[in-house]
Amino acid sequence: MHSELVDLASKIKKQFEGESTGHDWYHIDRVRKLALTIQKNEGGNALIVEAAALLHDVSDHKFNGGDFLKGGEVAKLILENIDINEEFKQQIVDIVNKVSFKGSGEKDEMKSLEGKIVQDADRIDALGAIGIARTFAYGGSIGQMIYDPEILPQKNQDVEQYINERTHTINHFYEKLLLLEGRMHTSTGKEIARKRTDFMKTFLNQFYEEWKDDV
C-alpha cells in the first residue's frame, strides 16, 4: 500500500466494519487489490487507482438517497488531509462520482484508464461466488424477495428505473450482473469477469432446477 494511503485505509476500514449489505470493508479491500492487479497489467497511476478504490463506496447512492455526486463530495473532503497533489485528487473525485452502475440502458461515463480499472475491479467483485452472496445480502437488506417467476426482468433501464423499480433479487442478475462482463474496459478485467460470470450462470441453472423441483 502507498504510504500516503495507510491512514486513509484505516479510516475507511473503521467506517465500514460490520456493514451487512455486501458493501463492507472486505468488499472495499478486495476492490483495492483487484484494481492494483489490473493496474499492473494495464498501466495507469497506481496511487490514483488505490485511493479511488478505497474511496469508491464512501457515500454510495444506494445509501444516501440516490445522489450519485455525494460520494465525490465526501471523497474530496477526506482527500484534503492527504498528501496527494491536487490534480490527482480531482481525478480520484471524478472516479468516485462515475464508478456506479446506473442502469442497463445507461452508458458508462468513465474516461480515464485509472477510472476504468477501478470500475472493472468493483464490477468483478459483484460477480462469482462472492457476487452471489453480496447480491442476496443486499436484496434482503432492502426487503426484496429472492424470486418471483411472475415478475420478469426489465431491459434497457434508465437511471430512474434502475434506482426506483424494486422487483426480486434473481432479476438483478439479468438487469445488471450478467451484463457486466460485456462492459469491462480492460483485457484483464474481461478475463476475470468471464470465469466469474460462467459460475453465476451455473448457479442460476441450479437455482431453477431446485425451484422447479419445489413446486
Short mmCIF file of N, CA and C in Angstrom, two decimals, residues 91 94-95 98 107-117 119 185:
data_model
loop_
_atom_site.label_atom_id
_atom_site.label_comp_id
_atom_site.label_asym_id
_atom_site.label_seq_id
_atom_site.Cartn_x
_atom_site.Cartn_y
_atom_site.Cartn_z
N GLN A 91 -8.83 13.81 -10.05
CA GLN A 91 -9.06 12.57 -10.81
C GLN A 91 -9.73 11.52 -9.94
N ASP A 94 -13.41 12.38 -9.50
CA ASP A 94 -14.13 12.09 -10.73
C ASP A 94 -14.44 10.60 -10.85
N ILE A 95 -13.48 9.77 -10.46
CA ILE A 95 -13.70 8.32 -10.50
C ILE A 95 -14.81 7.92 -9.53
N LYS A 98 -18.24 8.60 -10.87
CA LYS A 98 -18.67 7.90 -12.08
C LYS A 98 -18.61 6.38 -11.97
N LYS A 107 -25.08 4.53 -20.57
CA LYS A 107 -23.69 4.32 -20.96
C LYS A 107 -22.75 4.69 -19.81
N ASP A 108 -21.63 4.00 -19.74
CA ASP A 108 -20.61 4.34 -18.76
C ASP A 108 -19.96 5.68 -19.13
N GLU A 109 -19.67 6.48 -18.10
CA GLU A 109 -19.10 7.81 -18.33
C GLU A 109 -17.61 7.88 -18.05
N MET A 110 -17.04 6.77 -17.60
CA MET A 110 -15.64 6.78 -17.17
C MET A 110 -14.71 7.03 -18.36
N LYS A 111 -13.79 7.97 -18.19
CA LYS A 111 -12.88 8.35 -19.27
C LYS A 111 -11.44 7.89 -19.02
N SER A 112 -10.94 8.05 -17.81
CA SER A 112 -9.53 7.78 -17.53
C SER A 112 -9.27 6.28 -17.42
N LEU A 113 -8.04 5.88 -17.72
CA LEU A 113 -7.65 4.48 -17.56
C LEU A 113 -7.77 4.07 -16.11
N GLU A 114 -7.34 4.94 -15.19
CA GLU A 114 -7.43 4.61 -13.77
C GLU A 114 -8.88 4.36 -13.34
N GLY A 115 -9.78 5.20 -13.84
CA GLY A 115 -11.19 5.03 -13.53
C GLY A 115 -11.75 3.74 -14.08
N LYS A 116 -11.36 3.41 -15.29
CA LYS A 116 -11.84 2.17 -15.91
C LYS A 116 -11.33 0.95 -15.13
N ILE A 117 -10.12 1.04 -14.61
CA ILE A 117 -9.57 -0.05 -13.81
C ILE A 117 -10.36 -0.23 -12.52
N GLN A 119 -13.42 0.78 -11.91
CA GLN A 119 -14.78 0.34 -12.24
C GLN A 119 -14.80 -1.15 -12.56
N HIS A 185 -13.79 -2.80 -19.23
CA HIS A 185 -12.96 -1.91 -20.04
C HIS A 185 -11.61 -2.54 -20.40
#
